[in-house]
Each structure stands twice: as structure tokens, then as C-alpha cells.
Amino acid sequence: MRLSIDAIEGSRPIGWVALRSDGLENRSASLGIAVGEKDFWNGGYGTDAMRVVCQFGFEMMNLNRIHLDVFPENAVAIRCYEKVGFAIEGRARDATFKHGNFHDLILMSVLAGELK
């Protein structure tokens, strides 16, 4: 499931949020999000989109767990995820290759009943 994040003023798309199932038997899904319009950063759009899609995942898709990866240096995103109820599970060392180097990823998840 991939949804558009739209600005309140003008209803124009400013980003996206997606849930990808890990399999019905696991009742788990991975989450991805991007607010690509910099004018809308720090305006609450990402936090709101996270809450809405997680609530949909838990209530309508009967998920038990939603997880994501984030770069350790992305402190703004980590704070947003924690605000919604995500907890840090650990660090995957050299988990991704980008711009000619390997980078760590922080692993985070939220369980049904933990959403804030």
C-alpha cells in the first residue's frame, strides 16, 4: 500500500508513505516515508502520516508489528518515529551502500498497542 501525503493548503502531493507486508502469517509490515517538499519539513506532516498509516495497519490490516530502517544521522526522523511510538531495536552495521560507502542503519519498530 502506497499513499500520497498531501498539503492541507491546495491538496498538492508533498510526499508518500507506504506499508509493505512481510506475509500474512507474520502480521508484520515494513514502513517507508518521504516528505520531498522541503517547504513542508517540520510542519507535522510526517508525524501525522506515520500515525495515520500505522493506525490503518493495526486496525484494518490486523498487523501486530510495523518496522523501518533509518540512517543514524537522521535525528529528526528518529525523533518523529519515537513520537509515534517506535522503539529502537538495534543497529545493522554496514547494512547499505550509498555514495561509495557502506552505512549503518538503525532498526525501529512499533507493536500493536504501542502507537501514541
mmCIF file of N, CA and C in Angstrom:
data_model
loop_
_atom_site.group_PDB
_atom_site.id
_atom_site.type_symbol
_atom_site.label_atom_id
_atom_site.label_comp_id
_atom_site.label_asym_id
_atom_site.label_seq_id
_atom_site.Cartn_x
_atom_site.Cartn_y
_atom_site.Cartn_z
ATOM 1 N N MET A 1 0.850 -1.160 0.000
ATOM 2 C CA MET A 1 0.000 0.000 0.000
ATOM 3 C C MET A 1 0.901 1.229 0.000
ATOM 4 N N ARG A 2 0.705 2.100 -0.965
ATOM 5 C CA ARG A 2 1.462 3.351 -1.047
ATOM 6 C C ARG A 2 0.471 4.504 -1.180
ATOM 7 N N LEU A 3 0.608 5.495 -0.307
ATOM 8 C CA LEU A 3 -0.314 6.620 -0.270
ATOM 9 C C LEU A 3 0.440 7.933 -0.428
ATOM 10 N N SER A 4 -0.236 8.911 -0.971
ATOM 11 C CA SER A 4 0.315 10.250 -1.122
ATOM 12 C C SER A 4 0.118 11.029 0.172
ATOM 13 N N ILE A 5 1.103 11.855 0.521
ATOM 14 C CA ILE A 5 0.958 12.821 1.604
ATOM 15 C C ILE A 5 0.679 14.148 0.915
ATOM 16 N N ASP A 6 -0.472 14.720 1.200
ATOM 17 C CA ASP A 6 -0.887 15.958 0.546
ATOM 18 C C ASP A 6 -0.859 17.132 1.514
ATOM 19 N N ALA A 7 -0.475 18.292 1.001
ATOM 20 C CA ALA A 7 -0.507 19.523 1.790
ATOM 21 C C ALA A 7 -1.953 19.897 2.071
ATOM 22 N N ILE A 8 -2.194 20.430 3.240
ATOM 23 C CA ILE A 8 -3.548 20.853 3.601
ATOM 24 C C ILE A 8 -4.000 21.974 2.676
ATOM 25 N N GLU A 9 -3.108 22.941 2.453
ATOM 26 C CA GLU A 9 -3.433 24.038 1.552
ATOM 27 C C GLU A 9 -3.220 23.560 0.120
ATOM 28 N N GLY A 10 -4.276 23.551 -0.653
ATOM 29 C CA GLY A 10 -4.170 23.220 -2.067
ATOM 30 C C GLY A 10 -4.203 21.743 -2.386
ATOM 31 N N SER A 11 -4.159 20.898 -1.387
ATOM 32 C CA SER A 11 -4.191 19.442 -1.575
ATOM 33 C C SER A 11 -3.194 18.946 -2.618
ATOM 34 N N ARG A 12 -1.997 19.513 -2.627
ATOM 35 C CA ARG A 12 -0.993 19.027 -3.579
ATOM 36 C C ARG A 12 -0.082 18.014 -2.904
ATOM 37 N N PRO A 13 0.374 17.016 -3.659
ATOM 38 C CA PRO A 13 1.233 15.989 -3.067
ATOM 39 C C PRO A 13 2.601 16.554 -2.682
ATOM 40 N N ILE A 14 3.043 16.205 -1.466
ATOM 41 C CA ILE A 14 4.344 16.657 -0.977
ATOM 42 C C ILE A 14 5.233 15.488 -0.564
ATOM 43 N N GLY A 15 4.690 14.271 -0.626
ATOM 44 C CA GLY A 15 5.460 13.091 -0.240
ATOM 45 C C GLY A 15 4.625 11.839 -0.356
ATOM 46 N N TRP A 16 5.144 10.764 0.238
ATOM 47 C CA TRP A 16 4.445 9.478 0.199
ATOM 48 C C TRP A 16 4.743 8.690 1.471
ATOM 49 N N VAL A 17 3.889 7.723 1.747
ATOM 50 C CA VAL A 17 4.086 6.777 2.849
ATOM 51 C C VAL A 17 3.614 5.416 2.350
ATOM 52 N N ALA A 18 4.317 4.354 2.735
ATOM 53 C CA ALA A 18 3.984 3.024 2.222
ATOM 54 C C ALA A 18 4.152 1.961 3.296
ATOM 55 N N LEU A 19 3.294 0.963 3.240
ATOM 56 C CA LEU A 19 3.395 -0.234 4.074
ATOM 57 C C LEU A 19 3.537 -1.430 3.136
ATOM 58 N N ARG A 20 4.524 -2.278 3.402
ATOM 59 C CA ARG A 20 4.705 -3.492 2.605
ATOM 60 C C ARG A 20 4.677 -4.693 3.548
ATOM 61 N N SER A 21 3.724 -5.582 3.312
ATOM 62 C CA SER A 21 3.520 -6.742 4.172
ATOM 63 C C SER A 21 4.711 -7.699 4.112
ATOM 64 N N ASP A 22 5.050 -8.254 5.265
ATOM 65 C CA ASP A 22 6.078 -9.291 5.354
ATOM 66 C C ASP A 22 5.458 -10.680 5.242
ATOM 67 N N GLY A 23 4.174 -10.748 4.975
ATOM 68 C CA GLY A 23 3.458 -12.024 4.892
ATOM 69 C C GLY A 23 2.331 -12.043 5.902
ATOM 70 N N LEU A 24 1.184 -12.506 5.482
ATOM 71 C CA LEU A 24 0.006 -12.505 6.348
ATOM 72 C C LEU A 24 0.228 -13.266 7.641
ATOM 73 N N GLU A 25 0.972 -14.372 7.557
ATOM 74 C CA GLU A 25 1.174 -15.199 8.758
ATOM 75 C C GLU A 25 2.000 -14.465 9.817
ATOM 76 N N ASN A 26 2.843 -13.512 9.394
ATOM 77 C CA ASN A 26 3.683 -12.772 10.343
ATOM 78 C C ASN A 26 2.972 -11.577 10.964
ATOM 79 N N ARG A 27 1.898 -11.083 10.296
ATOM 80 C CA ARG A 27 1.178 -9.889 10.746
ATOM 81 C C ARG A 27 2.150 -8.741 11.001
ATOM 82 N N SER A 28 3.090 -8.585 10.055
ATOM 83 C CA SER A 28 4.148 -7.594 10.148
ATOM 84 C C SER A 28 4.301 -6.902 8.801
ATOM 85 N N ALA A 29 4.736 -5.636 8.842
ATOM 86 C CA ALA A 29 4.946 -4.891 7.596
ATOM 87 C C ALA A 29 6.089 -3.897 7.782
ATOM 88 N N SER A 30 6.766 -3.581 6.679
ATOM 89 C CA SER A 30 7.791 -2.546 6.709
ATOM 90 C C SER A 30 7.172 -1.233 6.244
ATOM 91 N N LEU A 31 7.659 -0.147 6.794
ATOM 92 C CA LEU A 31 7.129 1.178 6.502
ATOM 93 C C LEU A 31 8.211 2.028 5.871
ATOM 94 N N GLY A 32 7.824 2.800 4.867
ATOM 95 C CA GLY A 32 8.703 3.788 4.260
ATOM 96 C C GLY A 32 7.959 5.102 4.154
ATOM 97 N N ILE A 33 8.680 6.203 4.284
ATOM 98 C CA ILE A 33 8.045 7.527 4.217
ATOM 99 C C ILE A 33 9.047 8.529 3.670
ATOM 100 N N ALA A 34 8.535 9.508 2.929
ATOM 101 C CA ALA A 34 9.360 10.618 2.457
ATOM 102 C C ALA A 34 8.478 11.843 2.278
ATOM 103 N N VAL A 35 8.912 12.951 2.843
ATOM 104 C CA VAL A 35 8.309 14.251 2.558
ATOM 105 C C VAL A 35 9.354 14.968 1.717
ATOM 106 N N GLY A 36 9.109 15.017 0.425
ATOM 107 C CA GLY A 36 10.095 15.520 -0.509
ATOM 108 C C GLY A 36 10.107 17.022 -0.672
ATOM 109 N N GLU A 37 9.041 17.686 -0.299
ATOM 110 C CA GLU A 37 8.951 19.141 -0.432
ATOM 111 C C GLU A 37 9.522 19.789 0.835
ATOM 112 N N LYS A 38 10.722 20.369 0.723
ATOM 113 C CA LYS A 38 11.414 20.912 1.893
ATOM 114 C C LYS A 38 10.630 22.022 2.600
ATOM 115 N N ASP A 39 9.785 22.732 1.859
ATOM 116 C CA ASP A 39 8.974 23.788 2.487
ATOM 117 C C ASP A 39 8.019 23.221 3.537
ATOM 118 N N PHE A 40 7.774 21.913 3.497
ATOM 119 C CA PHE A 40 6.820 21.289 4.409
ATOM 120 C C PHE A 40 7.508 20.453 5.497
ATOM 121 N N TRP A 41 8.841 20.463 5.535
ATOM 122 C CA TRP A 41 9.558 19.770 6.597
ATOM 123 C C TRP A 41 9.277 20.467 7.924
ATOM 124 N N ASN A 42 9.231 19.714 8.987
ATOM 125 C CA ASN A 42 8.999 20.212 10.346
ATOM 126 C C ASN A 42 7.630 20.866 10.508
ATOM 127 N N GLY A 43 6.684 20.478 9.661
ATOM 128 C CA GLY A 43 5.336 21.009 9.764
ATOM 129 C C GLY A 43 4.339 20.006 10.316
ATOM 130 N N GLY A 44 4.821 18.839 10.744
ATOM 131 C CA GLY A 44 3.945 17.829 11.320
ATOM 132 C C GLY A 44 3.356 16.854 10.309
ATOM 133 N N TYR A 45 3.636 17.060 9.030
ATOM 134 C CA TYR A 45 3.071 16.182 8.009
ATOM 135 C C TYR A 45 3.582 14.743 8.136
ATOM 136 N N GLY A 46 4.881 14.578 8.377
ATOM 137 C CA GLY A 46 5.445 13.238 8.515
ATOM 138 C C GLY A 46 4.888 12.512 9.728
ATOM 139 N N THR A 47 4.822 13.196 10.851
ATOM 140 C CA THR A 47 4.288 12.597 12.078
ATOM 141 C C THR A 47 2.833 12.194 11.887
ATOM 142 N N ASP A 48 2.047 13.080 11.295
ATOM 143 C CA ASP A 48 0.635 12.784 11.057
ATOM 144 C C ASP A 48 0.484 11.590 10.114
ATOM 145 N N ALA A 49 1.253 11.578 9.038
ATOM 146 C CA ALA A 49 1.179 10.462 8.079
ATOM 147 C C ALA A 49 1.581 9.145 8.737
ATOM 148 N N MET A 50 2.611 9.178 9.589
ATOM 149 C CA MET A 50 3.042 7.970 10.305
ATOM 150 C C MET A 50 1.917 7.435 11.190
ATOM 151 N N ARG A 51 1.295 8.319 11.945
ATOM 152 C CA ARG A 51 0.216 7.887 12.841
ATOM 153 C C ARG A 51 -0.948 7.287 12.059
ATOM 154 N N VAL A 52 -1.341 7.963 10.985
ATOM 155 C CA VAL A 52 -2.486 7.500 10.198
ATOM 156 C C VAL A 52 -2.205 6.139 9.577
ATOM 157 N N VAL A 53 -1.056 5.982 8.945
ATOM 158 C CA VAL A 53 -0.779 4.709 8.263
ATOM 159 C C VAL A 53 -0.555 3.589 9.274
ATOM 160 N N CYS A 54 0.052 3.878 10.413
ATOM 161 C CA CYS A 54 0.226 2.839 11.441
ATOM 162 C C CYS A 54 -1.122 2.433 12.029
ATOM 163 N N GLN A 55 -1.976 3.408 12.301
ATOM 164 C CA GLN A 55 -3.305 3.085 12.811
ATOM 165 C C GLN A 55 -4.062 2.225 11.799
ATOM 166 N N PHE A 56 -3.985 2.577 10.530
ATOM 167 C CA PHE A 56 -4.619 1.777 9.485
ATOM 168 C C PHE A 56 -4.042 0.359 9.477
ATOM 169 N N GLY A 57 -2.734 0.248 9.576
ATOM 170 C CA GLY A 57 -2.092 -1.065 9.584
ATOM 171 C C GLY A 57 -2.548 -1.939 10.737
ATOM 172 N N PHE A 58 -2.640 -1.362 11.926
ATOM 173 C CA PHE A 58 -3.045 -2.135 13.095
ATOM 174 C C PHE A 58 -4.536 -2.457 13.090
ATOM 175 N N GLU A 59 -5.362 -1.474 12.745
ATOM 176 C CA GLU A 59 -6.811 -1.662 12.837
ATOM 177 C C GLU A 59 -7.422 -2.345 11.612
ATOM 178 N N MET A 60 -6.963 -1.996 10.420
ATOM 179 C CA MET A 60 -7.599 -2.507 9.209
ATOM 180 C C MET A 60 -6.856 -3.700 8.590
ATOM 181 N N MET A 61 -5.542 -3.760 8.780
ATOM 182 C CA MET A 61 -4.758 -4.862 8.203
ATOM 183 C C MET A 61 -4.446 -5.936 9.237
ATOM 184 N N ASN A 62 -4.858 -5.704 10.499
ATOM 185 C CA ASN A 62 -4.641 -6.645 11.594
ATOM 186 C C ASN A 62 -3.158 -6.941 11.814
ATOM 187 N N LEU A 63 -2.311 -5.924 11.646
ATOM 188 C CA LEU A 63 -0.879 -6.102 11.874
ATOM 189 C C LEU A 63 -0.580 -6.136 13.368
ATOM 190 N N ASN A 64 0.490 -6.805 13.725
ATOM 191 C CA ASN A 64 0.981 -6.809 15.090
ATOM 192 C C ASN A 64 2.247 -5.970 15.218
ATOM 193 N N ARG A 65 2.992 -5.814 14.109
ATOM 194 C CA ARG A 65 4.293 -5.144 14.147
ATOM 195 C C ARG A 65 4.519 -4.370 12.857
ATOM 196 N N ILE A 66 5.028 -3.147 12.991
ATOM 197 C CA ILE A 66 5.442 -2.332 11.850
ATOM 198 C C ILE A 66 6.883 -1.915 12.111
ATOM 199 N N HIS A 67 7.742 -2.085 11.115
ATOM 200 C CA HIS A 67 9.165 -1.786 11.311
ATOM 201 C C HIS A 67 9.705 -0.927 10.184
ATOM 202 N N LEU A 68 10.871 -0.300 10.438
ATOM 203 C CA LEU A 68 11.531 0.549 9.453
ATOM 204 C C LEU A 68 13.020 0.612 9.748
ATOM 205 N N ASP A 69 13.770 1.115 8.771
ATOM 206 C CA ASP A 69 15.205 1.379 8.905
ATOM 207 C C ASP A 69 15.408 2.875 8.727
ATOM 208 N N VAL A 70 16.395 3.430 9.419
ATOM 209 C CA VAL A 70 16.696 4.855 9.300
ATOM 210 C C VAL A 70 18.200 5.051 9.487
ATOM 211 N N PHE A 71 18.766 6.011 8.766
ATOM 212 C CA PHE A 71 20.184 6.327 8.947
ATOM 213 C C PHE A 71 20.388 6.945 10.326
ATOM 214 N N PRO A 72 21.441 6.547 11.056
ATOM 215 C CA PRO A 72 21.673 7.052 12.418
ATOM 216 C C PRO A 72 21.785 8.569 12.496
ATOM 217 N N GLU A 73 22.297 9.205 11.441
ATOM 218 C CA GLU A 73 22.466 10.657 11.475
ATOM 219 C C GLU A 73 21.165 11.422 11.212
ATOM 220 N N ASN A 74 20.076 10.718 10.915
ATOM 221 C CA ASN A 74 18.791 11.370 10.647
ATOM 222 C C ASN A 74 18.008 11.533 11.964
ATOM 223 N N ALA A 75 18.534 12.405 12.823
ATOM 224 C CA ALA A 75 17.955 12.593 14.163
ATOM 225 C C ALA A 75 16.518 13.107 14.108
ATOM 226 N N VAL A 76 16.192 13.935 13.127
ATOM 227 C CA VAL A 76 14.830 14.474 13.012
ATOM 228 C C VAL A 76 13.841 13.334 12.761
ATOM 229 N N ALA A 77 14.180 12.426 11.861
ATOM 230 C CA ALA A 77 13.301 11.284 11.565
ATOM 231 C C ALA A 77 13.181 10.370 12.778
ATOM 232 N N ILE A 78 14.284 10.094 13.442
ATOM 233 C CA ILE A 78 14.252 9.213 14.612
ATOM 234 C C ILE A 78 13.333 9.794 15.683
ATOM 235 N N ARG A 79 13.431 11.114 15.932
ATOM 236 C CA ARG A 79 12.540 11.762 16.908
ATOM 237 C C ARG A 79 11.079 11.639 16.485
ATOM 238 N N CYS A 80 10.807 11.807 15.192
ATOM 239 C CA CYS A 80 9.434 11.673 14.677
ATOM 240 C C CYS A 80 8.921 10.264 14.938
ATOM 241 N N TYR A 81 9.721 9.258 14.618
ATOM 242 C CA TYR A 81 9.302 7.864 14.796
ATOM 243 C C TYR A 81 9.068 7.548 16.266
ATOM 244 N N GLU A 82 9.954 8.039 17.144
ATOM 245 C CA GLU A 82 9.781 7.805 18.580
ATOM 246 C C GLU A 82 8.518 8.492 19.102
ATOM 247 N N LYS A 83 8.211 9.669 18.574
ATOM 248 C CA LYS A 83 6.990 10.395 18.968
ATOM 249 C C LYS A 83 5.742 9.570 18.684
ATOM 250 N N VAL A 84 5.782 8.797 17.611
ATOM 251 C CA VAL A 84 4.646 7.979 17.200
ATOM 252 C C VAL A 84 4.576 6.670 17.991
ATOM 253 N N GLY A 85 5.700 6.267 18.605
ATOM 254 C CA GLY A 85 5.702 5.044 19.404
ATOM 255 C C GLY A 85 6.747 4.022 18.996
ATOM 256 N N PHE A 86 7.514 4.302 17.949
ATOM 257 C CA PHE A 86 8.558 3.370 17.521
ATOM 258 C C PHE A 86 9.681 3.332 18.548
ATOM 259 N N ALA A 87 10.274 2.156 18.715
ATOM 260 C CA ALA A 87 11.404 1.966 19.614
ATOM 261 C C ALA A 87 12.592 1.435 18.806
ATOM 262 N N ILE A 88 13.783 1.831 19.220
ATOM 263 C CA ILE A 88 14.999 1.346 18.562
ATOM 264 C C ILE A 88 15.237 -0.098 18.980
ATOM 265 N N GLU A 89 15.420 -0.960 17.990
ATOM 266 C CA GLU A 89 15.696 -2.372 18.246
ATOM 267 C C GLU A 89 17.182 -2.692 18.145
ATOM 268 N N GLY A 90 17.892 -1.912 17.341
ATOM 269 C CA GLY A 90 19.313 -2.186 17.187
ATOM 270 C C GLY A 90 19.902 -1.463 15.990
ATOM 271 N N ARG A 91 21.113 -1.841 15.665
ATOM 272 C CA ARG A 91 21.859 -1.232 14.574
ATOM 273 C C ARG A 91 22.373 -2.333 13.655
ATOM 274 N N ALA A 92 22.102 -2.164 12.373
ATOM 275 C CA ALA A 92 22.650 -3.063 11.357
ATOM 276 C C ALA A 92 23.899 -2.388 10.798
ATOM 277 N N ARG A 93 25.057 -2.952 11.102
ATOM 278 C CA ARG A 93 26.318 -2.333 10.695
ATOM 279 C C ARG A 93 26.581 -2.547 9.208
ATOM 280 N N ASP A 94 27.037 -1.472 8.535
ATOM 281 C CA ASP A 94 27.354 -1.515 7.100
ATOM 282 C C ASP A 94 26.253 -2.200 6.298
ATOM 283 N N ALA A 95 25.008 -1.851 6.592
ATOM 284 C CA ALA A 95 23.858 -2.546 6.001
ATOM 285 C C ALA A 95 23.493 -2.067 4.607
ATOM 286 N N THR A 96 23.956 -0.878 4.231
ATOM 287 C CA THR A 96 23.589 -0.351 2.913
ATOM 288 C C THR A 96 24.771 0.385 2.305
ATOM 289 N N PHE A 97 24.848 0.371 0.987
ATOM 290 C CA PHE A 97 25.932 1.022 0.252
ATOM 291 C C PHE A 97 25.357 2.222 -0.484
ATOM 292 N N LYS A 98 25.862 3.418 -0.161
ATOM 293 C CA LYS A 98 25.333 4.644 -0.754
ATOM 294 C C LYS A 98 26.463 5.650 -0.917
ATOM 295 N N HIS A 99 26.510 6.301 -2.056
ATOM 296 C CA HIS A 99 27.522 7.329 -2.339
ATOM 297 C C HIS A 99 28.949 6.812 -2.126
ATOM 298 N N GLY A 100 29.178 5.561 -2.521
ATOM 299 C CA GLY A 100 30.525 5.000 -2.481
ATOM 300 C C GLY A 100 30.983 4.462 -1.149
ATOM 301 N N ASN A 101 30.097 4.436 -0.147
ATOM 302 C CA ASN A 101 30.476 3.939 1.183
ATOM 303 C C ASN A 101 29.365 3.082 1.780
ATOM 304 N N PHE A 102 29.768 2.193 2.702
ATOM 305 C CA PHE A 102 28.791 1.446 3.482
ATOM 306 C C PHE A 102 28.323 2.302 4.647
ATOM 307 N N HIS A 103 27.048 2.133 5.015
ATOM 308 C CA HIS A 103 26.459 2.898 6.106
ATOM 309 C C HIS A 103 25.654 1.977 7.009
ATOM 310 N N ASP A 104 25.651 2.314 8.305
ATOM 311 C CA ASP A 104 24.818 1.610 9.272
ATOM 312 C C ASP A 104 23.363 2.038 9.106
ATOM 313 N N LEU A 105 22.460 1.212 9.604
ATOM 314 C CA LEU A 105 21.049 1.547 9.689
ATOM 315 C C LEU A 105 20.560 1.270 11.103
ATOM 316 N N ILE A 106 19.701 2.137 11.618
ATOM 317 C CA ILE A 106 19.031 1.916 12.899
ATOM 318 C C ILE A 106 17.722 1.187 12.588
ATOM 319 N N LEU A 107 17.458 0.109 13.308
ATOM 320 C CA LEU A 107 16.236 -0.673 13.140
ATOM 321 C C LEU A 107 15.245 -0.257 14.223
ATOM 322 N N MET A 108 14.022 0.075 13.810
ATOM 323 C CA MET A 108 12.990 0.517 14.746
ATOM 324 C C MET A 108 11.684 -0.211 14.452
ATOM 325 N N SER A 109 10.853 -0.345 15.486
ATOM 326 C CA SER A 109 9.532 -0.956 15.298
ATOM 327 C C SER A 109 8.541 -0.420 16.319
ATOM 328 N N VAL A 110 7.261 -0.617 15.992
ATOM 329 C CA VAL A 110 6.175 -0.324 16.909
ATOM 330 C C VAL A 110 5.235 -1.522 16.856
ATOM 331 N N LEU A 111 4.736 -1.934 18.005
ATOM 332 C CA LEU A 111 3.819 -3.067 18.088
ATOM 333 C C LEU A 111 2.390 -2.555 18.304
ATOM 334 N N ALA A 112 1.431 -3.384 17.962
ATOM 335 C CA ALA A 112 0.029 -3.047 18.206
ATOM 336 C C ALA A 112 -0.120 -2.705 19.693
ATOM 337 N N GLY A 113 -0.798 -1.638 19.991
ATOM 338 C CA GLY A 113 -0.964 -1.200 21.373
ATOM 339 C C GLY A 113 0.079 -0.207 21.834
ATOM 340 N N GLU A 114 1.156 0.004 21.072
ATOM 341 C CA GLU A 114 2.204 0.941 21.452
ATOM 342 C C GLU A 114 2.096 2.293 20.729
ATOM 343 N N LEU A 115 1.205 2.370 19.761
ATOM 344 C CA LEU A 115 1.069 3.592 18.957
ATOM 345 C C LEU A 115 0.609 4.739 19.835
ATOM 346 N N LYS A 116 1.298 5.891 19.735
ATOM 347 C CA LYS A 116 0.964 7.071 20.546
ATOM 348 C C LYS A 116 0.143 8.043 19.738
#
